[in-house]
Short mmCIF file of C-alpha atoms in Angstrom, two decimals:
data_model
loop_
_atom_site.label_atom_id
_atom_site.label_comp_id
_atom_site.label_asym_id
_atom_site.label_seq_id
_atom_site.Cartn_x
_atom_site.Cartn_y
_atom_site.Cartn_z
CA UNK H 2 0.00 0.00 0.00
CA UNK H 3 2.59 2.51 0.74
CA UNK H 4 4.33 1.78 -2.72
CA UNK H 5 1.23 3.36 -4.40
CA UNK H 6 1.03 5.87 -2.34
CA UNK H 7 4.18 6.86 -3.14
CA UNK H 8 3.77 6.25 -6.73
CA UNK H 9 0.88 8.47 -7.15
CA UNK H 10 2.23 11.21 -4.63
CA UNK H 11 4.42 12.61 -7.71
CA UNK H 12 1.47 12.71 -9.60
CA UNK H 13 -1.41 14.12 -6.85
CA UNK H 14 0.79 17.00 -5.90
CA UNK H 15 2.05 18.21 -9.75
CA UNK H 16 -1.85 18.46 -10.35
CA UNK H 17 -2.22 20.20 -7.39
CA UNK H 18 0.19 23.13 -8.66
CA UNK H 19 -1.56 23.10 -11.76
CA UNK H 20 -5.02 23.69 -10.62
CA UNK H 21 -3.57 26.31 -8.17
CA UNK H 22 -1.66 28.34 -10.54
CA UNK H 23 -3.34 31.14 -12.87
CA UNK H 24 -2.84 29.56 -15.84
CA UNK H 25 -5.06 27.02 -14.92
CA UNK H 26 -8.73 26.63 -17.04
CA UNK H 27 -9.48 24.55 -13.75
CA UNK H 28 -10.34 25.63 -10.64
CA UNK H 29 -9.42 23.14 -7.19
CA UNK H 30 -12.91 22.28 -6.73
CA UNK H 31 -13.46 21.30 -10.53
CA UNK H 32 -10.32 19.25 -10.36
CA UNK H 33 -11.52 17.46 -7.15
CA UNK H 34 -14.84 16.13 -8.95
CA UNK H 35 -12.86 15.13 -12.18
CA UNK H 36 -10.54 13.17 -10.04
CA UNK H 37 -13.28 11.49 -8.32
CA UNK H 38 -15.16 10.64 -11.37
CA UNK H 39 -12.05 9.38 -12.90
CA UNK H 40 -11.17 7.44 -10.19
CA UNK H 41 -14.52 5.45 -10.31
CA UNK H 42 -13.86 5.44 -13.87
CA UNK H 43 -10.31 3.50 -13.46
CA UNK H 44 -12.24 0.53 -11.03
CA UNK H 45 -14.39 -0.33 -13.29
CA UNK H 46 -13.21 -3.99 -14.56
CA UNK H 47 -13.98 -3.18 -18.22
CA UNK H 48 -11.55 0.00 -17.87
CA UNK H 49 -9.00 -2.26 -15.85
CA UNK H 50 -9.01 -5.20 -18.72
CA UNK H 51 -8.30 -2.07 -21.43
CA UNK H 52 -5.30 -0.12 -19.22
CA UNK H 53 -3.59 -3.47 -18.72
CA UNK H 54 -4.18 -5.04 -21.99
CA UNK H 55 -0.35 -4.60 -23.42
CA UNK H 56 -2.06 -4.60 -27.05
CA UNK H 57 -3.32 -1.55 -26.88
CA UNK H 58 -1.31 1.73 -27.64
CA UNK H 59 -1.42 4.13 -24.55
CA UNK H 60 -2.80 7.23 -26.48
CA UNK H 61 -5.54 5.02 -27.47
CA UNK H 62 -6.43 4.17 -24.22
CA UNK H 63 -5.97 7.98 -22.79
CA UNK H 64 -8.50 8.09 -25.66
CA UNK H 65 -10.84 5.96 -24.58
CA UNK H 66 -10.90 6.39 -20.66
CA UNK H 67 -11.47 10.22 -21.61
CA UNK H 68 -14.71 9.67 -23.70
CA UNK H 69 -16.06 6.82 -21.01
CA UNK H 70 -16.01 10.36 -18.20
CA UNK H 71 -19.49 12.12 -18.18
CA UNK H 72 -18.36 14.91 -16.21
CA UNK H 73 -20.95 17.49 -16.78
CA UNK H 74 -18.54 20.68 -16.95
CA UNK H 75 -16.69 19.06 -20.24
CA UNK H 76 -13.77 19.42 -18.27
CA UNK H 77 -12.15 15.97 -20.38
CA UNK H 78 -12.09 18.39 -23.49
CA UNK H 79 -9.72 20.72 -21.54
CA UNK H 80 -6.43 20.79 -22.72
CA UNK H 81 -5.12 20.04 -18.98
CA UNK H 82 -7.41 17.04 -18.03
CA UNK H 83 -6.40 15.38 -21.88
CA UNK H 84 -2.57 15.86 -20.82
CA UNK H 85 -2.69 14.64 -17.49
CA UNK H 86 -4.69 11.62 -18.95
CA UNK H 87 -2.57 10.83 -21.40
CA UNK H 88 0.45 11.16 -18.85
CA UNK H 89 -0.70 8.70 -16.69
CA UNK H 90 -1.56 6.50 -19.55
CA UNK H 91 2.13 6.57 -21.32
CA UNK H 92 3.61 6.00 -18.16
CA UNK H 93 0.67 2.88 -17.24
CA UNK H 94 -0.78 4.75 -14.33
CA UNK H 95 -4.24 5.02 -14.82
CA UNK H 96 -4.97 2.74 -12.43
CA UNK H 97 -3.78 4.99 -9.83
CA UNK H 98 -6.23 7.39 -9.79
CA UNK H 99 -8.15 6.51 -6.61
CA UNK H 100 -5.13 7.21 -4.74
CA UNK H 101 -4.15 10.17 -7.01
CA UNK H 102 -7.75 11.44 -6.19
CA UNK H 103 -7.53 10.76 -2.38
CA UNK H 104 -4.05 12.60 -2.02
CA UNK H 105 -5.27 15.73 -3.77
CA UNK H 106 -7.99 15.69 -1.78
CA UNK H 107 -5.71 15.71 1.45
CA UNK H 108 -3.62 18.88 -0.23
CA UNK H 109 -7.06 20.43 -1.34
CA UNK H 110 -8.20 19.96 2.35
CA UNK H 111 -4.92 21.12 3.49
CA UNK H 112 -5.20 24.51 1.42
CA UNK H 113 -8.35 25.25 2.44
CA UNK H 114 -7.92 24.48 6.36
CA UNK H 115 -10.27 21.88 6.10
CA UNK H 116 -10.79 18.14 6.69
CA UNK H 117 -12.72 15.21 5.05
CA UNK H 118 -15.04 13.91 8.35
CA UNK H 119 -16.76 10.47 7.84
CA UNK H 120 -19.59 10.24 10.22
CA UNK H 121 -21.15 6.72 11.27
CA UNK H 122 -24.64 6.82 12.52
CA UNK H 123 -26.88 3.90 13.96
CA UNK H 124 -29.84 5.81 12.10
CA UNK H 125 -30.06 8.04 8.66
CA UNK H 126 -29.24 11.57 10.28
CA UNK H 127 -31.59 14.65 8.66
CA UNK H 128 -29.75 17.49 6.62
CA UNK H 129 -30.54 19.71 9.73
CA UNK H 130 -28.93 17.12 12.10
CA UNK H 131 -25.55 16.71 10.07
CA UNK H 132 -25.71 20.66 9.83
CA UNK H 133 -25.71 20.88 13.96
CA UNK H 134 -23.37 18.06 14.42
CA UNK H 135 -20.73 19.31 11.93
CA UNK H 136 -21.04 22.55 13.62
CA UNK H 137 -20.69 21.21 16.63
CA UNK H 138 -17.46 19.16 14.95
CA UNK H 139 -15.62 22.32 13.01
CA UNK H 140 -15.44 24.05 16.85
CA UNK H 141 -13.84 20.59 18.34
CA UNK H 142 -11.55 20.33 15.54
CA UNK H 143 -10.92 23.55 14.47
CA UNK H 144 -11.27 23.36 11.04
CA UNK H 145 -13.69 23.69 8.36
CA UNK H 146 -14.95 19.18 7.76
CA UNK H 147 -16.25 18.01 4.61
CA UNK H 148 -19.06 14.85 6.05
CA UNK H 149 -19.49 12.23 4.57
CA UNK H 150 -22.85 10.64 5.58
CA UNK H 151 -23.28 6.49 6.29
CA UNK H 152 -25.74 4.08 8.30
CA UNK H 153 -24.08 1.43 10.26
CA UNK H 154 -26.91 -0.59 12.41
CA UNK H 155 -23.84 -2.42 14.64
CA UNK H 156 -23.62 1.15 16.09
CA UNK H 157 -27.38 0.64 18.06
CA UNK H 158 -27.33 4.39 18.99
CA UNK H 159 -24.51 7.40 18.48
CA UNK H 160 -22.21 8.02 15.99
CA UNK H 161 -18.64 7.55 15.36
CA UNK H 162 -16.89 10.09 13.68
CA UNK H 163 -13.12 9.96 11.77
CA UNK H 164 -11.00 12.86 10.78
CA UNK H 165 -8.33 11.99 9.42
CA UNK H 166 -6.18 9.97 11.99
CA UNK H 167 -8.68 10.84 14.97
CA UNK H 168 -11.62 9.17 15.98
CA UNK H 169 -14.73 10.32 18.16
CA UNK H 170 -16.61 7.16 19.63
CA UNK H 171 -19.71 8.18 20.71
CA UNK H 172 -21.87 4.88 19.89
CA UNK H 173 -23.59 2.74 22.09
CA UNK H 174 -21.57 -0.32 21.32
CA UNK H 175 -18.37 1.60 22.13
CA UNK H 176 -19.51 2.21 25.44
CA UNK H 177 -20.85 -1.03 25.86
CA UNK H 178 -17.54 -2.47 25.25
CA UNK H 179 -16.00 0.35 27.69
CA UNK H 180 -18.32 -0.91 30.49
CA UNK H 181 -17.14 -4.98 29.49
CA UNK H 182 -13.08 -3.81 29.51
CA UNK H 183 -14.15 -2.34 32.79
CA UNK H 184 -16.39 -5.16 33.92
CA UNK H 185 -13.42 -7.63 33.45
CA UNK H 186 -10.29 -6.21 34.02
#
């Protein structure tokens, strides 16, 4: 795992200057949704059998992966999202892209002072409820959080929230098994 991670690094971060600089067509947050759509592009096992198919010339398949995006700013017709495609296809990275994608999101996040916050919940939380909790969140952390919304039933009650590296445990399992350490040691 950390041998992609370091592959793609090179690549995450060069985008990253080009969708900060002026000269840039692209803005950050446009790059950010092409990288995401590209990256559930690149898992799809019909686009994995073409990128690793040695038959086929890598301009071709550039090509290709560029007309399969839908991206609804026709951002695959700019000149920068055709060269960084065909980049990563003449040196047989395409497949890289989800971890491309997930390390410019971490220097996106990092520009902006801000942080990608996945929240558990036992139950499907209302708009109004993620509002108040990520409120509630940005002051704890101090820093602006992106949420990212999912149902987990093994929770019972609560939510668990990650940020980054730290974790809030608020769930009724976690305290459940809190109370059983406690009970036993």
């Amino acid at each position: 795992m950390a041998e992609i991670a370091t592959i793609a690094r090179p690549y995450a971060e060069a985008l990253f200057r080009v969708a900060k600089s002026a000269k840039s067509t692209i803005n950050l947050n446009a790059w950010a949704e092409l990288l995401d759509e590209m990256s559930q592009v690149a898992q799809l096992a019909d686009v994995k059998e073409l990128v690793q198919n040695p038959k086929v010339p890598s301009a071709m398949v550039a090509d290709i992966f560029l007309s399969v995006l839908k991206s609804p700013l026709q951002l695959p017709t700019s000149q920068e999202a055709k060269n960084f495609t065909h980049t990563l296809a003449g040196n047989n990275r395409l497949l890289l892209l989800p971890e491309i994608a997930a390390q410019f999101h971490v220097l996106k996040n990092a520009q902006e002072g801000a942080a990608d916050a996945v929240i558990s919940s036992a139950f499907a939380l209302t708009d109004a409820q993620v509002s108040s909790l990520c409120a509630t969140l940005e002051s704890k952390f101090c820093r602006k959080l992106n949420p990212s919304v999912t149902v987990d039933a093994s929770l019972i009650g609560g939510v668990r929230v990650t940020v980054g590296d730290e974790v809030l445990d608020t769930s009724v399992r976690a305290k459940l098994q809190r109370m059983q350490i406690a009970l036993t040691a």
